[in-house]
mmCIF file of N, CA, C and O in Angstrom:
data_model
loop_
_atom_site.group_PDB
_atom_site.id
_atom_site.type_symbol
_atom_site.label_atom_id
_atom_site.label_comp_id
_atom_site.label_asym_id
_atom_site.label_seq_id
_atom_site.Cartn_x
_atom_site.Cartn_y
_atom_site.Cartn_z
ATOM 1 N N UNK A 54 59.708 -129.156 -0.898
ATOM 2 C CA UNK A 54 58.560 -128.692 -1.661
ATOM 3 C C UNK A 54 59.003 -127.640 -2.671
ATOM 4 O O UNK A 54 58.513 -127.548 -3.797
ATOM 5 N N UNK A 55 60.094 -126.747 -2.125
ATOM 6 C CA UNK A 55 60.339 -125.250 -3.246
ATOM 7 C C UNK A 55 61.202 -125.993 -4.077
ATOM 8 O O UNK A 55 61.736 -125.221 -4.872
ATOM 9 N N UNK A 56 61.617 -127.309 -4.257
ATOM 10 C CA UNK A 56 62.472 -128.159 -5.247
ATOM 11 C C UNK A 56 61.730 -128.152 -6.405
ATOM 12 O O UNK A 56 61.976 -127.702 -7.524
ATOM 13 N N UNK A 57 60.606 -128.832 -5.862
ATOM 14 C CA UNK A 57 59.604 -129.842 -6.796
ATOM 15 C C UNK A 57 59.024 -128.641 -7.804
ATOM 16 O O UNK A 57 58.733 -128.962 -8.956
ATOM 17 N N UNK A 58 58.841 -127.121 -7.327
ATOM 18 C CA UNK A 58 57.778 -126.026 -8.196
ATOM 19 C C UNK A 58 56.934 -127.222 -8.431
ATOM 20 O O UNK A 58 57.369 -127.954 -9.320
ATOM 21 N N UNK A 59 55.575 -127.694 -7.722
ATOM 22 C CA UNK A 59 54.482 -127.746 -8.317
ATOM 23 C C UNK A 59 53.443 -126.647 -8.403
ATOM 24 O O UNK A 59 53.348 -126.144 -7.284
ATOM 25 N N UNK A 60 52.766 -126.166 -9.117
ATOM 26 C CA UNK A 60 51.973 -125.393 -8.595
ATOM 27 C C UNK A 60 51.051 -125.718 -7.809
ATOM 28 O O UNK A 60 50.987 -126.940 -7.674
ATOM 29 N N UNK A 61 50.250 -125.106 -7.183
ATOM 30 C CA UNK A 61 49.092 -125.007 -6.308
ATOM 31 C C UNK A 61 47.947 -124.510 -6.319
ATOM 32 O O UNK A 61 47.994 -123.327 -5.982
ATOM 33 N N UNK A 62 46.607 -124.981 -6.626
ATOM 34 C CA UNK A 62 45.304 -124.301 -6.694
ATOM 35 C C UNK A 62 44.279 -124.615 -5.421
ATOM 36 O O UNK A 62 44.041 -125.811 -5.247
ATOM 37 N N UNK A 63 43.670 -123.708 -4.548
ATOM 38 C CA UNK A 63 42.939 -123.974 -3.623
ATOM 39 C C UNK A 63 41.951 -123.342 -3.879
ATOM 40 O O UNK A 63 41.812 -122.186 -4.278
ATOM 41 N N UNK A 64 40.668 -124.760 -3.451
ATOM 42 C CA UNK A 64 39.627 -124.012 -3.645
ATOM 43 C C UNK A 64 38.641 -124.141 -2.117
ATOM 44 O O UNK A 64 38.271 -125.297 -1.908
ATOM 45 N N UNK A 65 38.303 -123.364 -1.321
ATOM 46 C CA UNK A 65 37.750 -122.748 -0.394
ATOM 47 C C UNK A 65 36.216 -123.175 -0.432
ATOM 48 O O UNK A 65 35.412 -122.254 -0.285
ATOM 49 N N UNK A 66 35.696 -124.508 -0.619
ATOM 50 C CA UNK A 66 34.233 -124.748 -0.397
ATOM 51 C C UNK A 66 33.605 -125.695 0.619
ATOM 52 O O UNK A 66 33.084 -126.795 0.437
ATOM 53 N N UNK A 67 33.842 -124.769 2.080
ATOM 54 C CA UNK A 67 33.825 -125.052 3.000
ATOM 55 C C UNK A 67 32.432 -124.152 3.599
ATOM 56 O O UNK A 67 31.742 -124.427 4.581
ATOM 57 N N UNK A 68 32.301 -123.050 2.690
ATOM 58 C CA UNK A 68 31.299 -121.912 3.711
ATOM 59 C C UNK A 68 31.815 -121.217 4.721
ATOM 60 O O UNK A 68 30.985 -120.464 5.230
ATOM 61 N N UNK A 69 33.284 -121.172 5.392
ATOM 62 C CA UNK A 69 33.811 -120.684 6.254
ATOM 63 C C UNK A 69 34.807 -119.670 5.623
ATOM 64 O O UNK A 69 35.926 -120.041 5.268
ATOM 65 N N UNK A 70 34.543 -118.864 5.538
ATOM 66 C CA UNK A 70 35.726 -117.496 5.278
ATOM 67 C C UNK A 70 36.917 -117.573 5.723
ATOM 68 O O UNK A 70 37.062 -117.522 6.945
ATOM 69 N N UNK A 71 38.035 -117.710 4.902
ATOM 70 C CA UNK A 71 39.156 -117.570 5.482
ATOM 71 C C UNK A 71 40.562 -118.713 5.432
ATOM 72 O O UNK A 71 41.783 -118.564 5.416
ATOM 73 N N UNK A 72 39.405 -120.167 5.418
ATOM 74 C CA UNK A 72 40.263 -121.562 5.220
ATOM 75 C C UNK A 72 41.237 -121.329 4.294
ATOM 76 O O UNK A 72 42.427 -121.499 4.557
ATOM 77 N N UNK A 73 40.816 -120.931 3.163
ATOM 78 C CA UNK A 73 41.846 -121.148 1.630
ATOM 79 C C UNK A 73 43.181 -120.563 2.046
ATOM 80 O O UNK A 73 44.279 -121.120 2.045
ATOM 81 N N UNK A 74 42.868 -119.349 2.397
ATOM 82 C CA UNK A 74 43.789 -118.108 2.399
ATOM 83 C C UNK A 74 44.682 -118.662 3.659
ATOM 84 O O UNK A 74 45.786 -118.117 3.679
ATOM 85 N N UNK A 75 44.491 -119.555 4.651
ATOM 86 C CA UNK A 75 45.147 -120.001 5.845
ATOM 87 C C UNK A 75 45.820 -120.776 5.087
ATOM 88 O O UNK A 75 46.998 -120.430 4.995
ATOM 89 N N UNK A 76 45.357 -122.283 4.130
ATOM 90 C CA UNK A 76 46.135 -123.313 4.017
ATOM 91 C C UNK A 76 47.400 -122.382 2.845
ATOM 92 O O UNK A 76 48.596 -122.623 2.684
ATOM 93 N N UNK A 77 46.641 -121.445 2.286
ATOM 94 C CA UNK A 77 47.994 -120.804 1.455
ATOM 95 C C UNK A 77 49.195 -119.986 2.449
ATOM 96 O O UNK A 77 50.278 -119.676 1.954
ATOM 97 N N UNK A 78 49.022 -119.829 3.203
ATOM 98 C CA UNK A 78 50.067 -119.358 3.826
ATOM 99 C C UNK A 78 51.211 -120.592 4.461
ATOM 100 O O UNK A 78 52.413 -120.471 4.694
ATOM 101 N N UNK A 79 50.336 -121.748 4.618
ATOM 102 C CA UNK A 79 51.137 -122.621 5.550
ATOM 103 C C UNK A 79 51.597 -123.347 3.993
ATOM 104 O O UNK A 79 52.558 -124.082 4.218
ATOM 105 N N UNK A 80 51.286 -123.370 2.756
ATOM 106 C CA UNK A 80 52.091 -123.888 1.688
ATOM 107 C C UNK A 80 53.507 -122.727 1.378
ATOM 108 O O UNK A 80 54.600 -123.034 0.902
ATOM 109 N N UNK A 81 53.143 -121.655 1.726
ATOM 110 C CA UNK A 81 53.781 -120.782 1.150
ATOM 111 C C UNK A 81 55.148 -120.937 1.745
ATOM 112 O O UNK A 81 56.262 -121.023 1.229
ATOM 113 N N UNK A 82 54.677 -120.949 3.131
ATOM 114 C CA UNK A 82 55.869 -121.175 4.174
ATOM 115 C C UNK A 82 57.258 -122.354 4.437
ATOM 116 O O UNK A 82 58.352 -122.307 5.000
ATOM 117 N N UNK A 83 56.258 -123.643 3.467
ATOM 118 C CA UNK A 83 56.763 -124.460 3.742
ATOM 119 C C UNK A 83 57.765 -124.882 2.194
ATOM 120 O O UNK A 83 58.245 -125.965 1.858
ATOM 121 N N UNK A 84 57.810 -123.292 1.384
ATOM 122 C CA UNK A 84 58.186 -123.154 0.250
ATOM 123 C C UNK A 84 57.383 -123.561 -1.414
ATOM 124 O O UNK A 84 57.709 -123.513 -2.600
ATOM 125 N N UNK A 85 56.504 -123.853 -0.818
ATOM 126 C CA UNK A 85 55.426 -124.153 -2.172
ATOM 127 C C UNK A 85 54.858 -122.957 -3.121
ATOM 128 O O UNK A 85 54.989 -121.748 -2.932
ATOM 129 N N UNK A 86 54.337 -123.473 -3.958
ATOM 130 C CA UNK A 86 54.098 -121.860 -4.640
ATOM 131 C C UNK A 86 52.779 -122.322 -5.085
ATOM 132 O O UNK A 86 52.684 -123.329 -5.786
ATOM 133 N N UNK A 87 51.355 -121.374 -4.572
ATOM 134 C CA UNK A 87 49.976 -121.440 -4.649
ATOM 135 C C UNK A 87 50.007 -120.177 -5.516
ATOM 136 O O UNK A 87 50.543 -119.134 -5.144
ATOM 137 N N UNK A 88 49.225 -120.386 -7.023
ATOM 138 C CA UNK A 88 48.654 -119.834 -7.801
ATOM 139 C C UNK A 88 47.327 -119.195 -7.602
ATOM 140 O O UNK A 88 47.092 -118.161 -8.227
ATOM 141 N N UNK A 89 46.664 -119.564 -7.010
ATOM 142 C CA UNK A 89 45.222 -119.313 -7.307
ATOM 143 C C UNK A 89 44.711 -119.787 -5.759
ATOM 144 O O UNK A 89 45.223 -120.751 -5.190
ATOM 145 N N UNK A 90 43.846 -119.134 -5.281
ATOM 146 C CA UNK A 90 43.094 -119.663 -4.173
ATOM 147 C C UNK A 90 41.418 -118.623 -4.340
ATOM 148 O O UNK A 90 41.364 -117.396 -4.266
ATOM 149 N N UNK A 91 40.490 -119.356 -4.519
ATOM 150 C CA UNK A 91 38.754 -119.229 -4.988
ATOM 151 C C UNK A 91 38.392 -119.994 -4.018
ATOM 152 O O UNK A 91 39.027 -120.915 -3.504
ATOM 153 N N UNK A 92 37.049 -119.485 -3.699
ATOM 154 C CA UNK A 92 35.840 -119.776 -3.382
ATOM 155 C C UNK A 92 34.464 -120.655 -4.207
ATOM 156 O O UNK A 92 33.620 -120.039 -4.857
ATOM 157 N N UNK A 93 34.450 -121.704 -4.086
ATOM 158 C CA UNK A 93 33.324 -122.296 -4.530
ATOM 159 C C UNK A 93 31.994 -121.417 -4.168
ATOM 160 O O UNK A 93 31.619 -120.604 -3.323
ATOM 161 N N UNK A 94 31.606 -121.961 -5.114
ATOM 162 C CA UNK A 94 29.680 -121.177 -5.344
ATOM 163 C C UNK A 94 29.189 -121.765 -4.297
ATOM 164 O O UNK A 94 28.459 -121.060 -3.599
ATOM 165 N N UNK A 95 29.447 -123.348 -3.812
ATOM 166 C CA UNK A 95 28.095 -124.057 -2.940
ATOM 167 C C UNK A 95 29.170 -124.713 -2.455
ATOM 168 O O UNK A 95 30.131 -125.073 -3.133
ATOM 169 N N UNK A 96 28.986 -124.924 -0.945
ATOM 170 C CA UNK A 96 30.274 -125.925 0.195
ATOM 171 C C UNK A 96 29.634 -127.398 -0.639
ATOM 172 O O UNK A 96 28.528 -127.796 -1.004
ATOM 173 N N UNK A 97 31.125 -127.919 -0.675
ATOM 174 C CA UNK A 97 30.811 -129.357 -0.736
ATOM 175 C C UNK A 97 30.761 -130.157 0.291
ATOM 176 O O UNK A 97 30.804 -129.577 1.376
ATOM 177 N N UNK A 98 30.682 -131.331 0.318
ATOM 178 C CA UNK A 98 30.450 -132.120 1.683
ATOM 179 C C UNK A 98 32.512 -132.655 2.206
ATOM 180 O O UNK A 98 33.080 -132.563 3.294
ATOM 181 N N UNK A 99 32.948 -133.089 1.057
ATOM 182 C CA UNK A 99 34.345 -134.082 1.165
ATOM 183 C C UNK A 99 35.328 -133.031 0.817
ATOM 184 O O UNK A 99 35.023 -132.270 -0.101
ATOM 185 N N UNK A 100 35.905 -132.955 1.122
ATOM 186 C CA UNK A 100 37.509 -132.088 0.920
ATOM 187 C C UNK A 100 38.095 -133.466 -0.148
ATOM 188 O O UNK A 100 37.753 -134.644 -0.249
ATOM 189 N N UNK A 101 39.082 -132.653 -0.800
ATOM 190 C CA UNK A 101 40.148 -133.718 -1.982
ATOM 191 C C UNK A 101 40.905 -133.229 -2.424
ATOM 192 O O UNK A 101 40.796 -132.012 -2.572
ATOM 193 N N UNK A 102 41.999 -133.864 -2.842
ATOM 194 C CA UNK A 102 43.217 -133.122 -3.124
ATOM 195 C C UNK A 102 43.555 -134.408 -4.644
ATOM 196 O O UNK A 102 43.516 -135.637 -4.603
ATOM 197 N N UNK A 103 43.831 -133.588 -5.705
ATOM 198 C CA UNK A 103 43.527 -134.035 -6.799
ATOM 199 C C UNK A 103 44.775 -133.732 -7.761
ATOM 200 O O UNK A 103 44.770 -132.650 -8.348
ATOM 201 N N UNK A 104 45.749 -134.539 -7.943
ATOM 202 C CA UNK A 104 47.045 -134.159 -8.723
ATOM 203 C C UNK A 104 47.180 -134.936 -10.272
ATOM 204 O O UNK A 104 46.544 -135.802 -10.874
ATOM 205 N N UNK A 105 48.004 -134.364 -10.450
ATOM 206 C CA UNK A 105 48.370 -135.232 -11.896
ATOM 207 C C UNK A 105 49.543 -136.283 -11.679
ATOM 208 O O UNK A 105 49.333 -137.389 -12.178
ATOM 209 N N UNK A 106 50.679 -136.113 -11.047
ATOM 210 C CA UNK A 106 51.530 -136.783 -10.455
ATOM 211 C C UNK A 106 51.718 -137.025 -9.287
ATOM 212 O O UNK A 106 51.944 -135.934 -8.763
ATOM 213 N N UNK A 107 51.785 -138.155 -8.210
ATOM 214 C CA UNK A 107 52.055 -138.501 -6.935
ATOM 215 C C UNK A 107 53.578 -138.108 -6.534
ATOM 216 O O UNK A 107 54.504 -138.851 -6.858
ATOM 217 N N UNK A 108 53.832 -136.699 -5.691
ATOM 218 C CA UNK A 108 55.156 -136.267 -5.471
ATOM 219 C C UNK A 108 55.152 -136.174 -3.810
ATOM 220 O O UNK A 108 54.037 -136.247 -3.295
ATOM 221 N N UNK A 109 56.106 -136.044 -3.070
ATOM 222 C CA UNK A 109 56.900 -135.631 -2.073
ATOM 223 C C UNK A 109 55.600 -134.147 -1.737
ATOM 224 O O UNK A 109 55.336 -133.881 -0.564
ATOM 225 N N UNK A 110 55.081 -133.521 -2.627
ATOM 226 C CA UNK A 110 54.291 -132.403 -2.195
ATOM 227 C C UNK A 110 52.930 -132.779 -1.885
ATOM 228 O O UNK A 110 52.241 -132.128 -1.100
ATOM 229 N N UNK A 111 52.494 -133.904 -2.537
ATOM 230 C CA UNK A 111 50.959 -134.500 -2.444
ATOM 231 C C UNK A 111 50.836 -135.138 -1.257
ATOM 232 O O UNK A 111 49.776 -135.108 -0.632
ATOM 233 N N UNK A 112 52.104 -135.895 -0.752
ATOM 234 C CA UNK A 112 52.103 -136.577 0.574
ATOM 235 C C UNK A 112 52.520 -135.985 1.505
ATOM 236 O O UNK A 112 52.650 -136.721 2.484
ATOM 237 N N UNK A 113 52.864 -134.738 1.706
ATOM 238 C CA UNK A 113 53.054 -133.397 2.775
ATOM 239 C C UNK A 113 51.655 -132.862 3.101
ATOM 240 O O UNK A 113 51.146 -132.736 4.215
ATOM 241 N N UNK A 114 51.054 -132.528 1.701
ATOM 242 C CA UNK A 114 49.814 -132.274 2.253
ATOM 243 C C UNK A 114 48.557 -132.978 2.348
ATOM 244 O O UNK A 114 47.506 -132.408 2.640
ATOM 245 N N UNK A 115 48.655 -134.209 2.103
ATOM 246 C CA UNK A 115 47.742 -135.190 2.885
ATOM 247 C C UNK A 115 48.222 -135.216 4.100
ATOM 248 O O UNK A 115 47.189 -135.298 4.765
ATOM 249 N N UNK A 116 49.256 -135.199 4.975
ATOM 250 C CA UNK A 116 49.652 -135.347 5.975
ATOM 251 C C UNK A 116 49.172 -134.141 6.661
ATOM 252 O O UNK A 116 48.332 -134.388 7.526
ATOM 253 N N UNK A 117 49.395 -133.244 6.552
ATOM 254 C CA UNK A 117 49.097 -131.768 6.981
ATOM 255 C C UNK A 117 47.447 -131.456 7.174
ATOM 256 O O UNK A 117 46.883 -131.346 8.263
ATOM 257 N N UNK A 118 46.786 -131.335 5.777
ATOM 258 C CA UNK A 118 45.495 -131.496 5.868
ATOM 259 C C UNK A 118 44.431 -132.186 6.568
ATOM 260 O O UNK A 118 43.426 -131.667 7.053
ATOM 261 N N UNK A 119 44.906 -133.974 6.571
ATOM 262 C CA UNK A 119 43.857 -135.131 6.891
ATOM 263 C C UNK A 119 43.146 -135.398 5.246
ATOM 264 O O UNK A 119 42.059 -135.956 5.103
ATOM 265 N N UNK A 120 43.995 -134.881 4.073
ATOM 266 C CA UNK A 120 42.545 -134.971 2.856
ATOM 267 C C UNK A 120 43.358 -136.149 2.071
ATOM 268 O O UNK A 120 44.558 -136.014 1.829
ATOM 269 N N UNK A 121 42.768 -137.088 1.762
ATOM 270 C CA UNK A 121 43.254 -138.144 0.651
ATOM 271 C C UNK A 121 43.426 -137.379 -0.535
ATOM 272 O O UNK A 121 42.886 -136.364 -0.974
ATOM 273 N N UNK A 122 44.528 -138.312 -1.027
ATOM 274 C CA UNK A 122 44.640 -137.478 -2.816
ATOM 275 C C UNK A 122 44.579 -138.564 -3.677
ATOM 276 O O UNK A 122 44.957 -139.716 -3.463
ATOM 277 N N UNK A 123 44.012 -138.039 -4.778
ATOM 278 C CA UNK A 123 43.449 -138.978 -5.604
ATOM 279 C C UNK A 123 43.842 -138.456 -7.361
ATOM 280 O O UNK A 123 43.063 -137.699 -7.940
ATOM 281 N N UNK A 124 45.195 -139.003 -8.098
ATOM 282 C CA UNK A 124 45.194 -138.831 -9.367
ATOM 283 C C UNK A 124 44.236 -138.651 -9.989
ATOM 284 O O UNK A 124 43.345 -139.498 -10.058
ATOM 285 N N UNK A 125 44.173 -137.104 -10.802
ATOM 286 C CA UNK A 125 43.306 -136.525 -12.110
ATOM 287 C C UNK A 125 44.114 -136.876 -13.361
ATOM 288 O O UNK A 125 45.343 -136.952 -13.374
ATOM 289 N N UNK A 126 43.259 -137.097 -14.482
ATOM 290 C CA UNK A 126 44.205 -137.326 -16.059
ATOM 291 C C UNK A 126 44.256 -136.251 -16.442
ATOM 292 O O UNK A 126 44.863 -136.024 -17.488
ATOM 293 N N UNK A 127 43.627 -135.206 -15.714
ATOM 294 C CA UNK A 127 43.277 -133.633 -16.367
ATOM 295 C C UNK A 127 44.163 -132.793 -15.568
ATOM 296 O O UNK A 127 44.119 -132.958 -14.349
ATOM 297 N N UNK A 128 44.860 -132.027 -15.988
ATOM 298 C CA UNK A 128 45.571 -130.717 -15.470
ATOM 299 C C UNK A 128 44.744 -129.743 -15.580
ATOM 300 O O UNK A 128 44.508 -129.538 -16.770
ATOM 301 N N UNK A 129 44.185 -129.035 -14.883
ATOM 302 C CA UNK A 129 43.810 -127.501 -14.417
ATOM 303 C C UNK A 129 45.009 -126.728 -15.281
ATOM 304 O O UNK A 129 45.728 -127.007 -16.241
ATOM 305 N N UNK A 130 44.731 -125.165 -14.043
ATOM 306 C CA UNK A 130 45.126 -124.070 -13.784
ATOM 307 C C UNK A 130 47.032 -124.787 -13.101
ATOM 308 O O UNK A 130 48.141 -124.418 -13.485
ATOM 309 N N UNK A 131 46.751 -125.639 -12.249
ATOM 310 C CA UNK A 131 47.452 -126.086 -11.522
ATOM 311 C C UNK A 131 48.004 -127.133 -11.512
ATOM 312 O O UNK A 131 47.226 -127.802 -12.192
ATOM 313 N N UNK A 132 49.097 -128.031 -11.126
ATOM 314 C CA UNK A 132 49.713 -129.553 -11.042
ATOM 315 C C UNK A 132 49.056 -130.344 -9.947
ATOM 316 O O UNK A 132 49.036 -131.574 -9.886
ATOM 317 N N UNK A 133 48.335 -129.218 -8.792
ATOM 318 C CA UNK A 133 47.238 -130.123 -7.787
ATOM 319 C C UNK A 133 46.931 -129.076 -7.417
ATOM 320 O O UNK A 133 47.278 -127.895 -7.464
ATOM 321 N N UNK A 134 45.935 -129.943 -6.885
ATOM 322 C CA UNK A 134 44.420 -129.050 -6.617
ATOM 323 C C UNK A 134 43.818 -129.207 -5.679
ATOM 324 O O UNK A 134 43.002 -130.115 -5.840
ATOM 325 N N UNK A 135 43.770 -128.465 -4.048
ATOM 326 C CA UNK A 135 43.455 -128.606 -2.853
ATOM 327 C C UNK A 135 41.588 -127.985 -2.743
ATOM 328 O O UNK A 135 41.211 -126.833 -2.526
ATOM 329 N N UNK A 136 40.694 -129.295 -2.994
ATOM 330 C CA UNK A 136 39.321 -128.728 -2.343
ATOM 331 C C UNK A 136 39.105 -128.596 -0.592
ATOM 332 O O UNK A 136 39.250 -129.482 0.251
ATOM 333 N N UNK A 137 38.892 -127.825 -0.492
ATOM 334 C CA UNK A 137 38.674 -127.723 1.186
ATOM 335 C C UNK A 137 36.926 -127.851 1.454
ATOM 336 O O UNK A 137 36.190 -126.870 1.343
ATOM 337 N N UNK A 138 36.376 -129.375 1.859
ATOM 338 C CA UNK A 138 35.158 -129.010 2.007
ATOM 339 C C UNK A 138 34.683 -128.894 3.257
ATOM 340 O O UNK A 138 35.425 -128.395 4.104
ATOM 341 N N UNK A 139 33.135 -129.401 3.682
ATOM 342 C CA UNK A 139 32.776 -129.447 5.020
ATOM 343 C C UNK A 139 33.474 -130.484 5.743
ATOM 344 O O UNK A 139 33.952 -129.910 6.721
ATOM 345 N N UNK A 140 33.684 -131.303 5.769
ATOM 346 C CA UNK A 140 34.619 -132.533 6.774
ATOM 347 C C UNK A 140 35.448 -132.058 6.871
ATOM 348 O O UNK A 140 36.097 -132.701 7.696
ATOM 349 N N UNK A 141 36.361 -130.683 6.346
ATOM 350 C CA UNK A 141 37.921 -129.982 6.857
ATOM 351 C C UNK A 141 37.732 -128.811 8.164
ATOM 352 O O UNK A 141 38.652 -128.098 8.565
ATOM 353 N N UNK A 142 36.251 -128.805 8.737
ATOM 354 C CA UNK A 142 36.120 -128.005 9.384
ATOM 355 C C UNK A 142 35.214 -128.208 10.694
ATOM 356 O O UNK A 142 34.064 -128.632 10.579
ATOM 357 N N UNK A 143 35.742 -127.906 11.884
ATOM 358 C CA UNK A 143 37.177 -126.883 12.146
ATOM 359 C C UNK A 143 38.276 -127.532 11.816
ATOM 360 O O UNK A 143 38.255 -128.742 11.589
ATOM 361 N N UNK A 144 39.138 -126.957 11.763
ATOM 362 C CA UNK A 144 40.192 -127.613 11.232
ATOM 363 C C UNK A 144 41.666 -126.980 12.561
ATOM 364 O O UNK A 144 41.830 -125.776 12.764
ATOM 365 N N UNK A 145 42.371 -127.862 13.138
ATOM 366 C CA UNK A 145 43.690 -127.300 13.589
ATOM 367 C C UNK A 145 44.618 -127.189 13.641
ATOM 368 O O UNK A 145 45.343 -126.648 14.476
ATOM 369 N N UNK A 146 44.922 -128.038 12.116
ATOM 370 C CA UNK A 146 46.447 -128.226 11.799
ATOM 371 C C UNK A 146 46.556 -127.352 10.850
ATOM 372 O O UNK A 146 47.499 -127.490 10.070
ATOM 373 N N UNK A 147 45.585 -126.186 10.663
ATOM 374 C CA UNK A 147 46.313 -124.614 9.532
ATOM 375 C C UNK A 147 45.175 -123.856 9.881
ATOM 376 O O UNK A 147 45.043 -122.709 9.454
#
């Protein structure tokens, strides 16, 4: 993962305090580098993980998470983009 430098954006719209800031530690660890981690205004229902390119980092953390990822044509802040919604919670793999 610390090969690839993709960046990382998480966004926390779950309603549960705390998720974002967990899955950033277990990216951090596993050598990834998270830019940004926010809170959505309103929990969504589906968690998604949303990249511009399909890498070695997108399929770590579908594996890790349980969240499908699904190519964006749009780049963010970030190279992917971890939503954490209500179906990620509880959660016990981070």
């Amino acid at each position: 993962i610390s090969e690839e430098n993709i960046a990382v954006e998480i966004i926390n719209a779950t309603g549960t305090p705390g998720l974002g800031r967990r899955l950033e530690r277990v990216i951090n660890n596993m050598g990834g580098q998270v830019i940004a981690v926010t809170t959505a205004r309103s929990p969504k229902p589906a968690s998604k993980i949303y990249y511009v390119k399909k890498s070695y980092t997108v399929e770590k953390l579908e594996k890790i998470t349980n969240i499908k990822g699904e190519e964006s044509g749009n780049k963010g802040i970030a190279d992917l983009q971890v939503i954490l919604g209500k179906d990620n919670v509880p959660t016990k793999s981070y």
